[in-house]
Amino acid sequence: MSDPSKVSSASERVQIDLGERSYPIQIGSGLLGSPATWSGVPASSQALIVSNTTVAPLYAARLQQAIAARHRQIHVVSLPDGEEHKNWQVLNLIFDALLGKACDRKTVLYALGGGVVGDMTGFAAASYMRGVPFVQVPTTLLAQVDSSVGGKTAINHPLGKNMIGAFYQPQLVVCDLDTLASLPAREFSAGLAEVIKYGPIADMDFLSWIEANIDGLNQRDPALLAHAVRRSCEIKAWVVGQDEKESGLRAILNFGHTFGHAIETGLGYGQWLHGEAVGCGMVMALDLSHRLGLVDLAFVERITRLVHRAGLPIVGPVLGAQRYLELMQVDKKAQAGEIKFVVIDKPGSALVRSAPSELVAEVIDRCCCPR
Ligand code: NAD
Ligand code: GLY
């Protein structure tokens, strides 16, 4: 594996290199309302801004104005807000809007919101008329550093998270850092989980930088945020550029997600935020890495401390080991019923492997009840 810390960090533009599906990620302040930001988006007769009832009142009018020169008609559809609405019924509202307005196959979809809106809009774009162009306009930290980049789109099923979806790349990702100012504190912390994730799996220098700057990040210092978003996107670009459809390497981006998805599904979508579940899931995956003899306890404690300082839970909900194991079998990494975990094999490096269920049960027992 080449060294992701060699990727340039001087630019405010990070490129996803995927041949004809390549696209830029623009990162900065004041991007949303500037027409120049959107100059690379295909001009079309119609466009649909997909947002939700929280984000649309804050930012849809500004976006609509900024893209006005590129599309003759711009419609807005506002979905109900929340992970519990990431399902077929709500996805259908996007198709209702597209078909109701007789949108053709050149119609551009803009996903304006967090990861839920982004994942659903991407899936709608992948399937409407077998594929229309779309643009990601992520407005949460989590979406800016992870979900808007790399083309994973999905909805949830009651039996498993993100189990129905497609790989479908956007034309452009625009991360306007100003939008993070209106994000509730709990959502901001959830985004930090995905930022922290990149350290133990790929870049120990970045991990040290996050540790040194976590107080400033918690206060949303603009310069620190710009670096955190850019570096996260660079690492994600580096991984996705090598393994777009997760035949191997890309699975490391799911560090903390096997336990995390079990928490989200087990409690019911929307109880714990996705980032909260990932934060706690990373602690559990590290505990497992330690029990497998891969990392020392000091490293587990180091990351646990950082997750805690980011305002995230480090103790999992008590669902029972059996229930966790059942839930983790409905995971895209599972093969022939065998659960696969992303573990840290040494600081800054991750791999995917199975683990004896007694060991996993020990992790659950230890991490899911207060010490
Ligand atoms: P979210 O989309 O639910 O957004 C969080 C909350 O913040 C929502 O209530 C939203 O309305 C609100 N919000 C968004 N932007 C705001 C702003 N600027 N100001 C005020 N409020 C704002 O959650 P999320 O954490 O962004 O994303 C989580 C989702 O992303 C999950 O469904 C997860 O599965 C998915 N995800 C996907 C990928 C991927 O690669 N596709 C990666 C990670 C996570
Ligand atoms: N968030 C995991 C991935 O994009 O692969």
Coordinates of C-alpha atoms and ligand atoms in Angstrom, one line a residue:
M1 CA 0.0 0.0 0.0
S2 CA 1.5 3.4 -0.9
D3 CA 1.6 6.1 1.6
P4 CA -1.6 8.3 1.7
S5 CA 0.3 11.0 3.6
K6 CA 2.1 11.7 0.3
V7 CA -1.1 13.0 -1.3
S8 CA -1.0 16.8 -1.8
S9 CA -2.8 18.7 0.9
A10 CA -2.2 22.2 -0.6
S11 CA -5.3 22.3 -2.8
E12 CA -8.9 23.1 -1.9
R13 CA -9.9 20.8 -4.6
V14 CA -9.5 17.0 -4.3
Q15 CA -9.9 14.9 -7.3
I16 CA -11.5 11.4 -7.4
D17 CA -9.7 9.5 -10.2
L18 CA -11.9 6.9 -11.7
G19 CA -11.3 7.3 -15.4
E20 CA -14.4 8.6 -17.2
R21 CA -16.2 8.7 -13.8
S22 CA -13.7 11.1 -12.3
Y23 CA -14.9 14.2 -10.5
P24 CA -13.6 17.0 -8.2
I25 CA -14.5 17.7 -4.6
Q26 CA -14.5 21.4 -3.9
I27 CA -13.9 22.4 -0.3
G28 CA -14.1 26.0 1.0
S29 CA -16.2 28.8 2.3
G30 CA -18.9 30.7 0.4
L31 CA -19.1 28.0 -2.3
L32 CA -22.9 27.2 -2.2
G33 CA -24.1 30.7 -3.3
S34 CA -21.5 31.3 -5.9
P35 CA -22.5 30.6 -9.6
A36 CA -18.9 29.9 -10.5
T37 CA -18.9 26.8 -8.2
W38 CA -21.4 25.1 -10.5
S39 CA -19.9 25.9 -13.9
G40 CA -18.8 22.3 -14.5
V41 CA -22.3 20.9 -14.0
P42 CA -24.0 19.9 -17.2
A43 CA -26.6 22.5 -18.3
S44 CA -30.1 21.1 -18.6
S45 CA -33.6 22.1 -19.0
Q46 CA -34.6 20.8 -15.6
A47 CA -33.0 20.2 -12.2
L48 CA -34.3 18.8 -8.9
I49 CA -32.9 19.8 -5.6
V50 CA -33.5 17.0 -3.1
S51 CA -33.3 18.1 0.5
N52 CA -35.2 17.7 3.7
T53 CA -37.5 19.7 5.9
T54 CA -34.5 20.9 8.1
V55 CA -32.0 21.8 5.4
A56 CA -34.2 23.1 2.6
P57 CA -35.4 26.2 4.5
L58 CA -31.7 27.0 5.4
Y59 CA -30.0 26.5 2.0
A60 CA -32.2 25.6 -0.9
A61 CA -33.0 29.1 -2.0
R62 CA -29.3 30.1 -2.1
L63 CA -28.5 27.0 -4.1
Q64 CA -31.5 27.6 -6.4
Q65 CA -30.3 31.1 -7.2
A66 CA -26.7 30.1 -7.7
I67 CA -27.6 27.4 -10.3
A68 CA -30.3 29.4 -12.0
A69 CA -28.1 30.1 -15.1
R70 CA -27.6 26.3 -15.7
H71 CA -31.2 25.1 -15.7
R72 CA -34.4 26.5 -17.1
Q73 CA -36.6 25.0 -14.3
I74 CA -35.4 24.1 -10.9
H75 CA -37.7 22.1 -8.6
V76 CA -37.2 21.3 -4.9
V77 CA -38.4 18.2 -3.1
S78 CA -38.2 18.2 0.7
L79 CA -38.1 14.8 2.3
P80 CA -39.0 14.1 5.9
D81 CA -35.8 14.3 8.0
G82 CA -34.2 11.3 9.7
E83 CA -32.5 8.0 9.3
E84 CA -35.8 6.3 9.9
H85 CA -37.0 7.8 6.6
K86 CA -34.2 6.3 4.5
N87 CA -36.6 3.8 2.9
W88 CA -38.5 2.9 -0.2
Q89 CA -41.6 5.0 0.6
V90 CA -39.6 8.2 1.0
L91 CA -37.3 7.4 -1.9
N92 CA -40.5 7.2 -4.0
L93 CA -41.2 10.9 -3.2
I94 CA -38.1 11.7 -5.3
F95 CA -39.5 9.7 -8.2
D96 CA -42.9 11.3 -7.7
A97 CA -41.3 14.7 -8.1
L98 CA -39.3 13.7 -11.2
L99 CA -42.2 12.1 -13.0
G100 CA -44.7 14.7 -11.8
K101 CA -42.6 17.3 -13.5
A102 CA -42.0 15.2 -16.6
C103 CA -38.2 15.4 -15.9
D104 CA -36.2 14.0 -18.8
R105 CA -32.9 11.9 -18.6
K106 CA -30.7 15.0 -18.7
T107 CA -32.3 16.3 -15.5
V108 CA -29.6 17.0 -12.8
L109 CA -30.3 16.0 -9.2
Y110 CA -28.7 18.0 -6.4
A111 CA -28.4 16.3 -3.1
L112 CA -28.5 19.1 -0.5
G113 CA -28.2 17.7 3.0
G114 CA -26.5 15.1 5.1
G115 CA -25.7 11.5 4.3
V116 CA -29.3 10.4 4.4
V117 CA -30.3 12.9 1.6
G118 CA -27.1 12.1 -0.3
D119 CA -27.5 8.4 -0.2
M120 CA -31.1 8.5 -1.2
T121 CA -30.6 11.1 -4.0
G122 CA -27.7 9.1 -5.4
F123 CA -29.8 6.0 -5.5
A124 CA -32.6 7.9 -7.1
A125 CA -30.2 9.3 -9.7
A126 CA -28.8 5.8 -10.4
S127 CA -32.2 4.4 -11.1
Y128 CA -34.3 7.2 -12.6
M129 CA -34.4 6.4 -16.3
R130 CA -31.5 4.1 -15.6
G131 CA -29.2 6.9 -14.6
V132 CA -29.2 10.7 -14.6
P133 CA -26.4 13.1 -13.5
F134 CA -26.3 14.2 -9.8
V135 CA -24.3 16.5 -7.6
Q136 CA -23.5 16.1 -4.0
V137 CA -23.9 19.2 -1.8
P138 CA -23.1 17.8 1.7
T139 CA -24.1 20.0 4.6
T140 CA -23.0 17.8 7.5
L141 CA -19.5 17.1 8.6
L142 CA -20.1 13.4 8.2
A143 CA -21.3 13.8 4.6
Q144 CA -18.4 16.2 3.7
V145 CA -15.7 13.8 5.0
D146 CA -17.3 10.5 3.9
S147 CA -20.7 9.8 2.5
S148 CA -20.8 12.3 -0.4
V149 CA -17.6 10.9 -1.8
G150 CA -17.1 7.6 -3.5
G151 CA -20.5 6.8 -5.0
K152 CA -22.1 4.5 -2.5
T153 CA -25.8 5.1 -2.5
A154 CA -28.5 3.2 -0.6
I155 CA -31.6 2.9 1.5
N156 CA -32.1 0.9 4.6
H157 CA -34.3 -2.3 5.1
P158 CA -35.8 -3.1 8.4
L159 CA -33.5 -6.1 8.6
G160 CA -30.3 -4.3 7.6
K161 CA -28.7 -1.0 7.1
N162 CA -27.8 0.3 3.6
M163 CA -28.7 -3.1 2.2
I164 CA -30.4 -1.9 -1.0
G165 CA -28.4 0.5 -3.2
A166 CA -26.0 1.0 -6.0
F167 CA -22.5 2.3 -6.8
Y168 CA -23.1 5.5 -8.7
Q169 CA -20.7 8.4 -8.8
P170 CA -21.7 12.1 -8.7
Q171 CA -20.5 14.7 -11.2
L172 CA -19.2 17.0 -8.5
V173 CA -19.0 17.3 -4.7
V174 CA -19.2 20.7 -3.1
C175 CA -18.3 21.0 0.5
D176 CA -19.3 24.5 1.7
L177 CA -17.7 24.7 5.2
D178 CA -20.1 27.6 6.1
T179 CA -23.0 25.2 6.2
L180 CA -21.4 23.4 9.2
A181 CA -22.2 26.5 11.4
S182 CA -25.8 25.6 11.6
L183 CA -25.2 21.9 12.5
P184 CA -26.4 20.8 15.9
A185 CA -23.6 19.8 18.3
R186 CA -24.5 16.1 18.4
E187 CA -24.5 15.9 14.6
F188 CA -21.1 17.7 14.5
S189 CA -19.6 15.1 16.9
A190 CA -21.0 12.3 14.8
G191 CA -19.1 13.7 11.8
L192 CA -15.9 13.7 13.9
A193 CA -16.2 9.9 14.2
E194 CA -15.6 9.5 10.5
V195 CA -12.7 12.0 10.6
I196 CA -11.0 10.1 13.4
K197 CA -11.6 6.8 11.5
Y198 CA -9.1 7.8 8.8
G199 CA -6.2 7.9 11.3
P200 CA -6.0 4.3 12.6
I201 CA -6.8 2.8 9.2
A202 CA -4.5 4.9 7.0
D203 CA -2.6 7.9 8.4
M204 CA -1.1 8.1 11.9
D205 CA 0.2 11.7 11.2
F206 CA -3.4 12.7 10.7
L207 CA -4.4 10.9 13.9
S208 CA -1.8 12.9 15.8
W209 CA -3.0 16.1 14.2
I210 CA -6.6 15.4 15.2
E211 CA -5.5 14.7 18.8
A212 CA -3.5 17.9 18.9
N213 CA -6.5 19.9 17.5
I214 CA -9.5 18.2 18.9
D215 CA -10.5 21.1 21.1
G216 CA -10.3 23.6 18.2
L217 CA -12.2 21.1 16.0
N218 CA -14.9 20.9 18.7
Q219 CA -15.2 24.7 18.5
R220 CA -15.5 24.5 14.7
D221 CA -12.4 26.5 14.0
P222 CA -12.7 27.2 10.2
A223 CA -9.0 26.6 9.4
L224 CA -8.9 23.3 11.3
L225 CA -12.2 22.2 9.7
A226 CA -10.8 23.0 6.2
H227 CA -7.8 20.8 6.9
A228 CA -9.9 18.0 8.5
V229 CA -12.3 17.9 5.5
R230 CA -9.6 18.1 2.9
R231 CA -7.3 15.4 4.5
S232 CA -10.3 13.1 5.0
C233 CA -11.4 13.5 1.4
E234 CA -7.8 12.9 0.2
I235 CA -7.6 9.6 2.1
K236 CA -11.0 8.6 0.9
A237 CA -10.0 9.5 -2.7
W238 CA -6.9 7.5 -2.4
V239 CA -8.8 4.4 -1.3
V240 CA -11.8 4.7 -3.7
G241 CA -9.4 5.4 -6.6
Q242 CA -7.9 2.0 -6.1
D243 CA -11.1 0.0 -5.3
E244 CA -14.3 1.8 -6.4
K245 CA -16.6 -1.2 -5.9
E246 CA -15.1 -2.6 -2.7
S247 CA -13.6 -5.8 -4.0
G248 CA -10.9 -5.4 -1.3
L249 CA -9.2 -2.3 0.1
R250 CA -12.2 -0.1 0.3
A251 CA -13.7 -2.3 3.0
I252 CA -11.2 -0.6 5.5
L253 CA -13.4 2.5 5.3
N254 CA -16.0 0.4 7.2
F255 CA -13.8 0.4 10.3
G256 CA -16.2 0.5 13.3
H257 CA -19.2 -0.1 11.0
T258 CA -19.9 -3.8 11.7
F259 CA -20.5 -3.1 15.3
G260 CA -21.9 0.3 14.5
H261 CA -24.6 -0.9 12.0
A262 CA -25.6 -3.6 14.6
I263 CA -26.2 -0.8 17.1
E264 CA -28.2 1.3 14.7
T265 CA -30.4 -1.6 13.4
G266 CA -30.7 -3.2 16.9
L267 CA -31.9 0.0 18.6
G268 CA -34.1 1.1 15.6
Y269 CA -32.8 3.6 13.0
G270 CA -32.5 7.1 14.4
Q271 CA -31.9 6.3 18.1
W272 CA -28.2 6.6 17.9
L273 CA -26.8 8.7 15.1
H274 CA -24.7 6.9 12.5
G275 CA -21.5 8.6 13.6
E276 CA -22.2 7.9 17.2
A277 CA -22.6 4.2 16.4
V278 CA -19.4 4.3 14.3
G279 CA -17.5 6.0 17.1
C280 CA -18.5 3.3 19.6
G281 CA -18.1 0.7 16.9
M282 CA -14.4 1.7 16.4
V283 CA -13.8 1.3 20.2
M284 CA -15.3 -2.2 19.9
A285 CA -13.3 -3.1 16.7
L286 CA -10.1 -1.9 18.4
D287 CA -10.9 -4.0 21.5
L288 CA -11.3 -7.0 19.1
S289 CA -8.0 -6.1 17.4
H290 CA -6.3 -6.2 20.8
R291 CA -7.9 -9.5 21.7
L292 CA -6.7 -10.9 18.4
G293 CA -3.2 -9.9 19.4
L294 CA -2.8 -7.2 16.7
V295 CA -2.5 -4.0 18.7
D296 CA -1.6 -3.2 22.3
L297 CA -3.9 -1.9 25.0
A298 CA -2.3 1.5 24.9
F299 CA -3.4 2.0 21.3
V300 CA -7.0 1.0 22.2
E301 CA -7.0 3.4 25.1
R302 CA -5.5 6.2 22.9
I303 CA -8.3 6.0 20.3
T304 CA -11.0 5.5 23.0
R305 CA -9.8 8.7 24.6
L306 CA -10.0 10.6 21.4
V307 CA -13.5 9.3 20.5
H308 CA -14.6 10.4 24.0
R309 CA -13.0 13.8 23.6
A310 CA -14.9 14.2 20.3
G311 CA -18.1 13.9 22.4
L312 CA -19.0 10.4 21.2
P313 CA -20.2 7.4 23.2
I314 CA -17.6 4.8 24.0
V315 CA -19.9 2.3 25.7
G316 CA -22.3 0.4 23.6
P317 CA -26.0 -0.3 24.3
V318 CA -26.8 -3.6 25.9
L319 CA -28.5 -5.7 23.2
G320 CA -26.9 -9.0 24.3
A321 CA -24.1 -10.8 22.5
Q322 CA -26.4 -13.2 20.7
R323 CA -28.5 -10.3 19.2
Y324 CA -25.3 -8.4 18.2
L325 CA -24.1 -11.6 16.4
E326 CA -27.4 -12.0 14.6
L327 CA -27.4 -8.4 13.5
M328 CA -23.8 -8.5 12.3
Q329 CA -24.6 -11.4 10.0
V330 CA -26.7 -9.0 7.9
D331 CA -23.7 -7.0 6.8
K332 CA -22.4 -6.6 3.3
K333 CA -19.0 -7.9 4.3
A334 CA -20.4 -11.2 5.7
Q335 CA -19.7 -14.2 3.5
A336 CA -21.6 -17.5 3.8
G337 CA -22.9 -16.4 7.2
E338 CA -19.4 -15.6 8.5
I339 CA -19.1 -12.1 10.0
K340 CA -16.1 -10.1 8.8
F341 CA -14.6 -7.3 10.8
V342 CA -12.3 -4.4 9.9
V343 CA -9.5 -4.7 12.4
I344 CA -6.4 -2.7 12.9
D345 CA -3.3 -4.9 12.3
K346 CA -0.9 -2.1 13.2
P347 CA -1.4 1.6 13.9
G348 CA -2.2 3.2 10.5
S349 CA -3.2 0.0 8.8
A350 CA -6.4 -2.1 8.7
L351 CA -7.5 -5.4 7.2
V352 CA -10.7 -7.4 7.0
R353 CA -11.0 -10.8 8.8
S354 CA -13.3 -13.1 10.7
A355 CA -12.9 -13.7 14.4
P356 CA -14.0 -16.5 16.8
S357 CA -17.5 -15.7 18.1
E358 CA -16.4 -16.3 21.7
L359 CA -13.9 -13.5 21.3
V360 CA -16.5 -11.2 19.7
A361 CA -18.9 -12.0 22.6
E362 CA -16.1 -11.0 25.0
V363 CA -15.8 -7.7 23.2
I364 CA -19.5 -7.1 23.4
D365 CA -19.7 -8.0 27.1
R366 CA -16.8 -5.7 27.9
C367 CA -17.8 -2.8 25.7
C368 CA -21.5 -2.8 26.2
C369 CA -21.7 -2.4 30.0
P370 CA -20.1 0.4 32.0
R371 CA -16.9 -0.8 33.7
Ligands
NAD1 P1 -28.3 13.0 8.3 O1 -28.3 13.1 6.9 O2 -29.4 12.4 9.0 O3 -28.0 14.5 8.8 C1 -28.0 14.7 10.2 C2 -29.0 15.8 10.7 O4 -28.5 17.1 10.4 C3 -30.3 15.7 10.0 O5 -31.3 16.1 10.9 C4 -30.2 16.8 9.0 O6 -31.5 17.4 8.6 C5 -29.4 17.9 9.7 N1 -28.6 18.8 8.9 C6 -27.9 18.5 7.8 N2 -27.2 19.5 7.5 C7 -27.4 20.5 8.3 C8 -27.0 21.8 8.5 N3 -26.0 22.3 7.7 N4 -27.5 22.6 9.5 C9 -28.4 22.1 10.3 N5 -28.9 20.8 10.3 C10 -28.4 20.0 9.3 O7 -27.0 12.3 8.9 P2 -25.4 12.3 8.4 O8 -24.7 12.0 9.7 O9 -25.1 13.4 7.6 O10 -25.3 11.0 7.5 C11 -25.6 9.7 8.0 C12 -26.0 8.8 6.9 O11 -25.0 8.7 5.9 C13 -26.4 7.4 7.3 O12 -27.5 7.0 6.6 C14 -25.2 6.6 6.8 O13 -25.5 5.3 6.4 C15 -24.8 7.3 5.6 N6 -23.4 7.2 5.2 C16 -23.1 6.8 3.9 C17 -21.8 6.7 3.5 C18 -21.5 6.5 2.0 O14 -20.4 6.2 1.7 N7 -22.5 6.6 1.1 C19 -20.8 6.9 4.4 C20 -21.1 7.2 5.7 C21 -22.4 7.3 6.1
GLY2 N1 -18.1 4.9 4.0 C1 -17.6 3.7 3.5 C2 -17.3 3.7 2.0 O1 -17.5 4.7 1.4 O2 -16.8 2.8 1.5

